[in-house]
Each structure stands twice: as C-alpha cells, then as structure tokens.
Amino acid sequence: MAVRPTMARFPANPTEQEACGVPWGVTLTPFAAKDENGVPPDQWSWDCALCGTTNGLSSEAIVRYSLPQNCPENMSSFVDLELPLEGSEEMQARPVYVAAVDLSSSEEFLELTKSALLAALEALGPGSLFGLATFSHKIGLYDVQGPIPVVKNVFVPPDSNLTMELEDVMPLFSFLAPVDTCKDRIASALETLKPTTSWERTTAAGQAVDGVLLGGRGFGVAIEALLKFLGSEYGNTYALARVFAFLSGPPDFGLGQLDTRRYGEQYASKGEDADRALLPEQTPFYKDLATIAVQAGVCVDIFAVTNEYTDLASLKFLSIESGGSLFLYSNTDDSTLPQDMYRMLSRPYAFNCVLRVRTSSEFKLGHSYGHFFPDPEYENVQHIICCDSFATYAYDFDFVNEVGFSRHSKELPTLQIAFQYTVVVPPDEPSISGSNPTKRSKYSLKRRLRIRTLQFGTAHNINEIYDRVDPEVVLSILVHEVILSSLEHGVREGRILLHEWLVNLTAQYNDAFKIAEYTRGSLNTSHVDVAFTQCPQLQPLPRLVFALLRNPLLRFHEEGVHPDYRIYLQCLFSALEPSSLSRAVYPLLTSYDSPDKQAFPRHSLSRAALITSGSPIFLLDAFTTLIVFYSSTADAALPFPPPHDCLLRTTINKLKQERIITPKLIFIKGGHDDATAFENYLIEEQDVEGSGFTRVMGFVSFLDEINHDVVEYFNKSNGDLRR
C-alpha cells in the first residue's frame, strides 16, 4: 500500500490552507506490494493509532516479539491480516475468463485478437476455465472440449433481448473449458474465427429491416446475455469472472446500439461545442449493464481496436464501473494488445474490495477520485470491484472548523486506511501467516485486511508547506479536478480552471516570500517570480501545467483530438500513480553519448536542448511511447538501432516491465526517417493555448502570460493576499 501526500507537512488551519494555494490531499495505491518507500507489509498484527485498541497476538507472535530486531513491523509501514470467510471457504473459486470477439471486423483485427488470446492462455494459471464467444448479428458459443470445436449460434434481435437463454443454447460447463487440458483445442478454435460476410448476413437475416441488411455489431445484447449466462454460477464455481470484449467499431445493432452521427458535421452546423457535446454518454445502457456485471460477479475489460468513432464516452462505464480496464488501439499494425493482455493477466489482483479512509478529528475527507463507487450507507467507504497493484485513488481534505490543528497538542494529524479484499489463492501458495503448511488440492478464496496508519507534522508557516510539496501528487489531484470539470462544463472550462490555479499559486508564493514589489501603487512585472526560484519543490509545476494544457486530454476538438482518445486518456490518467502520470504528462528526455553511456539524465522538451547537449542519441519516455532518436549529426559508426545487450536497451526493457501498459517502441534516425513523432513531443517551442483563449505561445511565452495575469491578480487585490 503506497500513500503519497501533496505536502508532507499539513497546513495548521484553513487560513494557511487557502493561502498556500496547494491542493491538500493524498494519492493511494492500496494493492501495491510495497509502500512508497519500497517496503513490503508486515503480515502479523497491529495497534490502532486512532482509537488505541491493542489487538491480541498468538503465542508464536509473542515469541517473535521477544526479538524486536527481527520484527518486520519495526520496518514496515502497513500490515496484512487474514480474515475468516463466511461459509464460502470451500467453494472451488476457479478463475473464469471469457473472450467476446467482434466478427463484424476485418481479418487484420481477428489476427491481432487471436495473438492476444494466445498470449492470454500462456498467462492463465492451471485450473482456470476459459470460454470463447463471438458476436455480430448473432452470438456464437464455442464448445472446445471435444475432438473438434463446435459452435452454436443464436441470432440477435434488432430491437429486443434474446428470445432464449444462452444456457438453452449450450450448457455453461460445455462452454467453459479447463485451460490446462484444452489449451490446444482453444487455440484451434481461435483459428476458425472469420469475419462475417455480406452473403452470410443476408442469408442469416432472410430479409432486410427498413431496407438495411442485418449484420451489424450486436455488442450490447451479446454482453448482457453473457453476463446472465455466467451469473448462474456466481458464488459457486467462481468468485470473480473476467470478460475480455474485443471491439473493432461502435455497437450499431440491437439494444445498446450507439448513434455515431453525433461525431459528424451536425455539431458544426448546430453551432454546438463538440468538446462538451462528445464527452457525456448518449445512453445509460452500458452504465446499467455494468450494474448487471457487478451483480453477476463479472469484471469487463474492453479492448477497442479502431480509428473510427466508437463513442467510448458511453462504453467506458461498462469497464470502469465493473472493475475492468479500457484499452484503445488506433490500428492493428503496431498494436501492443498481445503484450498488454499477457501483462494484465500475469500480475496479481484483488476483488470485492472495500476501502475506508479515516482521519483524526480536526480534518475530514473532501472529494474522492478514482474508479470506485461509494457505499450507499457508510461515509468515506468505497467499493472496488477489481483492483491490481497499479490502481490508484486520490482524496483531498478539508478542515472540520476554523481552529485547525493545535500547535501545542502532542497529537499529530493522523490518517488511517483499511483495505479489505479477496484473492484467489492457487493450491501451492501457503497461508499468509504460515501457520498451516498443508497443501491445498484446489483454488481457494482468502479474505484479507490491509491497514496503514500515517501521522503528519504541521507546518509553522507557508514556507514550510512549500518546502515539503510533492509536485507529482499535486499534478494527480489537478488532473482529477480538470477531468471532472471537463465532463461537467467542457474542455475549455477545464483549461481555464488549470490556468487560474497556476496564477493563484504563483501569486500566493510571491506574497509568502514577499517577492512582488509595487511602484506608485502598481505591481512591477519584472519583480514577479513565475519560476519559483526560492522553492525547488514548486519549480516543476509550471512545466507540468504547461504540458497538461498541451496534452490531448485538454486540447480542443478542432485541433484534431479524437473524442475516443480523450475518453481513453481520462480513464487511464485517473487510475495512474503519480510518477507514471507525471511521465505521461511531461515526458522524460535523456541523452546518450553512445548506446552504452548516458550523457545527461534530463533535458527540457525543446529543440534548443537537443542542439546544446551535443549528444548523438536521445531516449524520450512518454509513458505510453518510447522513442530512440539518433540526431542527424550522429557518428555513422554508432550502431542503429542500438544493440540488444547495451545500456540503452537494458533501460528500455526495465521501463517496459514497470508499466501497467506496454509502451510502443519507436526508433528514428534523424536525416533519414520521418522525425515527426519525436518532434511532436518538443512542446516547449510549440503553440499552446494557455488560458482557454486563442494565443500563440511556447513555454517562455506561457510564463510571460502567467506573469501578466499574476500582476492583474495582485492589482485587483491591492497587493494584499493575506487575510
């Protein structure tokens, strides 16, 4: 469990909180294997720092505590406890996975999907059950447990649910095949997948409906039927099933079909704001479907491989509200889908999670951010359907009253996090306590409780707050805020919110350090410090805000930002831990003298940095993309691309392994290859709209505008920001 605050020293009272201009909150990665300092959990017992309750210890633990230097809790920051299960401990709890494949697609899409599912089969553990289904104008169920794969189909009605249950088409246990004995047969079934043809659609339909041939993408009906199909065994055969939905375009047939015409010219002709119009869902169908998924114990992951408008704004709820993930790939040529599938299924995950955050009495939780849903009865309790070691959530804080924290009290501001979760334990994994070494013969469920208690000091002044700010965590809170603002009021409002926040922070900082000077009642612009020169912890923030304004998350529709890509980024960014998010917003540019020798660890994202460094090789890490760029002046003797056993390749491989998704790797040789993909990341010399109004500026001009707006801010306040 990793917890990172925006500031290591908390403001003493609401006045200081407002005056500092920095969001007050934390990010939380509850299922992380280690804390933010890389320390694993103590898996024994704990004392509650909030209520003082002491939990009893076993006799073995008492012996262990007699040697305190050997006690891991003396080094660990959080603990894991095993909890008793209520009557379900003996259930089989077999992992269940179902692939739902779009046949209203192309050969290239199906080849990529086959590769992804073959990679998935390699990642699934023994004892797992796997089902293969297809959808188009009909739903296909595969039985691969015989010598030859058998598929049975049922047609999707154009305007209603299925007229029969899938259980009547094929028994569930004929559909779900054991991976360890049927892997080759599943692979053979995958090879039989073919796109639907116009002849097949015409023949199957028998006639057209309103002059249009049946044969679209009946995704909504297919997923709803699969959820009901699987749900019959929820709590018996499985505790959590996962459905992998592979889409090559928008659902356009049957219930749940989406009107993609709203992406066309109608908004231009109506004078509507496309950035605002294309962000909300157009139907509650998929949000309601997510509720059905949760009730059936099913998590849905959506893999969209398409560059046409698919309306992920509507589809996203099916994945994120059922505990799944949303992936978007613009084409099949360089897609990392197979690698992402293997990576996703290889890492551990928890499910049926309950997350509770408590605070000491002086402050309380404000907003909660992340892919969870609040408990309908209990305050500050969230439910998470499925959670892996990367999933991150955020909270901001408010004071309970105007008094704040007492400077004379010995009680420190305290935060306690309880994370209760279930895991499927394979037969060869020992108990967490190590007390029962007997080997189980089947998968079992384990209910666990992870607890973390943190105490924070209070700052004596604003300068102490600034000295302990974590800019990456500040960025995380800001990203959540601007995403919410964009969804409610449009992208333009989100940009204005971000710009005004930086103006306010800069003004508060200048006031706190008494940097600004007045001449004849007006502020002298040359004396505004927009670079935070007296506070190193704040110095990254202007660049991060500038880069966020240049990011497709907040760029305008008319700039060529695809609305589905914006939705994908919203889902991705709102689940990333702070360091990953920072890298995705402002990429890291590193230079090398040779493939085996690093020159400088960090450069600004500008052409000037490339020229002045004099280095021949650059590695740009944009989180989802890695680019190796050889300058046009690089020595021809340098090997291109870099050899597999060099330092540069080792660094690239390490970055790949650390990511939640597989970054795309691109090699560019300057002077020979098209360098546009690399140059697009050199944002400090590109145009950016800094405040929501049309301006032409790079980073220097952006700082000039912040300077100008801070001057106006001061002058309107008569130079006094203090209360």
XYZ file of C-alpha atoms in Angstrom, residues 196-455:
260
model
C -18.857 -12.174 -41.190
C -19.588 -11.671 -44.901
C -22.374 -9.763 -46.604
C -23.636 -13.052 -48.088
C -23.791 -14.638 -44.649
C -25.630 -11.658 -43.190
C -28.200 -11.637 -45.990
C -28.779 -15.374 -45.787
C -28.986 -15.392 -41.998
C -31.359 -12.463 -41.842
C -33.607 -13.670 -44.611
C -34.695 -10.107 -45.267
C -33.708 -6.555 -44.571
C -35.198 -4.384 -41.843
C -36.254 -0.957 -43.111
C -34.150 -1.560 -46.178
C -30.965 -2.180 -44.158
C -29.388 -5.621 -44.056
C -28.974 -7.209 -40.654
C -25.403 -7.949 -39.694
C -24.170 -5.084 -37.562
C -22.345 -5.256 -34.274
C -24.783 -6.542 -31.640
C -22.419 -5.895 -28.747
C -24.889 -4.766 -26.095
C -27.222 -7.765 -26.389
C -24.270 -10.169 -26.538
C -22.597 -8.855 -23.374
C -25.870 -8.741 -21.434
C -26.626 -12.338 -22.409
C -23.101 -13.475 -21.430
C -23.378 -11.778 -18.039
C -26.626 -13.605 -17.273
C -25.129 -16.835 -18.613
C -22.125 -16.630 -16.283
C -24.067 -15.217 -13.351
C -25.823 -18.511 -12.730
C -22.576 -19.886 -11.251
C -21.513 -16.786 -9.314
C -20.660 -17.799 -5.757
C -20.479 -21.474 -6.721
C -17.916 -22.042 -9.459
C -16.302 -18.629 -9.334
C -15.988 -15.570 -7.132
C -14.945 -13.281 -9.995
C -15.154 -13.858 -13.738
C -13.467 -11.657 -16.324
C -14.872 -10.934 -19.774
C -12.499 -9.635 -22.449
C -14.531 -7.715 -25.025
C -12.728 -7.106 -28.334
C -14.351 -4.342 -30.405
C -13.467 -3.182 -33.914
C -16.051 -0.394 -34.050
C -19.178 1.013 -32.433
C -22.136 -1.174 -31.402
C -24.606 -0.482 -34.212
C -27.211 -3.235 -33.993
C -29.742 -4.333 -31.403
C -30.132 -2.981 -27.901
C -27.247 -0.763 -26.868
C -26.512 0.469 -30.378
C -24.855 3.881 -30.455
C -25.540 6.766 -32.807
C -22.130 7.728 -34.165
C -23.581 10.516 -36.293
C -23.078 12.896 -33.378
C -19.382 12.900 -34.295
C -20.218 14.238 -37.754
C -20.913 17.690 -39.057
C -24.160 18.124 -37.178
C -22.392 19.853 -34.302
C -20.674 22.310 -36.582
C -23.978 23.077 -38.276
C -25.773 23.474 -34.951
C -23.024 25.620 -33.500
C -22.555 23.266 -30.539
C -19.349 22.844 -28.557
C -18.017 19.475 -29.757
C -15.616 19.233 -26.820
C -18.569 19.384 -24.464
C -21.102 17.513 -26.587
C -18.981 14.397 -27.158
C -17.905 13.817 -23.540
C -21.200 12.695 -21.900
C -22.702 9.275 -22.592
C -25.593 9.230 -25.053
C -27.376 6.327 -23.337
C -27.408 4.826 -19.816
C -27.446 1.325 -21.340
C -23.806 0.487 -20.597
C -23.846 2.020 -17.136
C -26.861 -0.183 -16.362
C -25.039 -3.128 -17.903
C -22.147 -2.528 -15.504
C -24.596 -2.910 -12.617
C -25.666 -6.273 -14.019
C -21.989 -7.242 -14.315
C -21.325 -6.376 -10.682
C -24.352 -8.398 -9.558
C -23.088 -11.355 -11.609
C -19.545 -11.073 -10.215
C -18.119 -10.253 -13.648
C -15.419 -7.720 -14.499
C -15.432 -6.495 -18.131
C -12.272 -5.325 -19.920
C -12.819 -3.541 -23.246
C -10.174 -3.669 -25.988
C -11.153 -1.304 -28.805
C -9.009 -1.596 -31.929
C -10.315 1.094 -34.248
C -9.763 4.596 -35.545
C -13.438 5.260 -36.238
C -15.667 6.981 -33.727
C -16.876 4.301 -31.306
C -18.318 6.502 -28.528
C -16.158 5.324 -25.657
C -17.887 8.024 -23.611
C -20.867 5.650 -23.422
C -18.971 2.344 -23.413
C -16.430 3.264 -20.698
C -18.913 2.705 -17.870
C -19.176 -0.993 -18.669
C -15.468 -1.411 -17.985
C -14.560 1.054 -15.246
C -17.728 0.529 -13.166
C -17.402 -3.261 -13.305
C -13.777 -3.105 -12.171
C -12.262 -3.547 -15.622
C -9.980 -1.525 -17.862
C -10.451 0.333 -21.122
C -7.819 -0.043 -23.856
C -7.736 1.793 -27.177
C -5.527 0.968 -30.172
C -5.794 3.107 -33.299
C -4.648 0.365 -35.689
C -3.566 -3.262 -35.896
C -0.098 -2.684 -37.368
C 1.815 -1.610 -34.263
C -0.697 -2.515 -31.554
C 0.665 -3.767 -28.212
C -2.566 -5.651 -27.449
C -0.959 -9.131 -27.064
C 1.678 -7.784 -24.683
C -0.933 -5.863 -22.695
C -3.100 -8.969 -22.352
C -0.224 -11.055 -21.042
C 0.922 -8.292 -18.694
C -2.576 -7.739 -17.303
C -3.175 -11.424 -16.572
C 0.290 -12.038 -15.132
C 0.004 -9.564 -12.274
C -1.959 -10.259 -9.078
C -5.327 -8.664 -8.473
C -7.810 -8.341 -5.633
C -11.589 -8.177 -5.893
C -14.699 -7.459 -3.824
C -12.641 -4.732 -2.190
C -13.813 -2.288 0.462
C -11.712 0.810 1.071
C -12.185 3.039 4.096
C -10.190 6.153 4.924
C -10.411 7.691 8.402
C -8.905 10.898 9.728
C -8.292 12.373 13.142
C -10.998 14.730 14.355
C -9.574 18.050 13.146
C -9.959 17.358 9.408
C -12.073 15.276 7.058
C -12.190 13.899 3.531
C -13.388 16.284 0.849
C -13.562 14.763 -2.629
C -12.731 11.178 -3.555
C -11.391 10.359 -7.017
C -10.966 7.067 -8.830
C -12.690 4.062 -10.362
C -14.796 3.026 -7.379
C -18.326 3.625 -6.154
C -19.318 4.950 -2.716
C -21.044 2.832 -0.129
C -24.742 3.809 -0.016
C -24.830 3.677 3.782
C -21.407 4.435 5.255
C -19.491 7.666 4.757
C -15.939 7.558 3.382
C -16.289 3.920 2.368
C -15.725 2.939 -1.264
C -16.245 -0.362 -3.073
C -13.818 -1.551 -5.727
C -14.842 -4.478 -7.893
C -11.357 -5.417 -9.069
C -8.035 -3.836 -8.185
C -4.480 -4.580 -9.318
C -1.186 -3.347 -7.895
C -1.196 -0.231 -10.105
C -4.729 1.071 -9.420
C -4.527 4.440 -7.664
C -7.137 6.643 -5.994
C -7.000 10.189 -4.668
C -8.568 12.206 -1.860
C -8.475 15.829 -0.834
C -9.021 17.153 2.681
C -10.925 19.936 4.416
C -10.792 21.238 7.969
C -13.739 20.466 10.216
C -13.741 24.013 11.652
C -11.743 27.241 11.637
C -9.489 26.166 14.518
C -7.496 23.553 12.628
C -4.637 21.729 14.329
C -3.424 22.940 17.688
C 0.267 23.855 17.614
C 0.523 22.935 21.296
C -1.082 19.493 21.086
C 1.059 16.373 21.128
C -1.498 14.634 18.896
C -0.406 14.691 15.275
C -2.760 14.755 12.266
C -3.477 11.084 11.588
C -4.720 9.197 8.563
C -5.750 5.540 8.699
C -6.588 3.392 5.686
C -8.281 -0.007 5.829
C -8.407 -2.056 2.643
C -10.384 -5.292 2.800
C -10.095 -7.561 -0.229
C -10.371 -11.098 -1.562
C -7.787 -13.020 -3.547
C -7.926 -16.379 -5.283
C -5.093 -18.442 -3.859
C -3.607 -21.227 -6.007
C -3.135 -24.673 -4.460
C 0.606 -24.282 -3.902
C 0.516 -20.910 -2.094
C 0.989 -21.137 1.691
C -1.194 -19.311 4.179
C -0.254 -15.692 4.818
C 0.518 -16.484 8.449
C 2.493 -19.574 7.593
C 0.682 -21.477 10.330
C -0.846 -24.098 8.054
C 1.719 -25.501 5.628
C -0.577 -28.230 4.278
C -1.005 -28.049 0.525
C -4.498 -27.486 -0.811
C -5.861 -29.561 -3.674
C -7.784 -26.729 -5.318
C -8.045 -22.951 -5.593
C -9.444 -21.224 -2.527
C -10.542 -17.769 -1.503
C -8.720 -15.700 1.090
C -10.224 -12.589 2.633
C -7.598 -10.161 3.851
C -7.390 -6.806 5.572
C -4.569 -4.381 4.853
C -4.113 -1.490 7.273
C -1.959 1.615 7.099
C -1.701 4.386 9.688
C 0.188 7.605 8.981
C 0.912 10.672 11.062
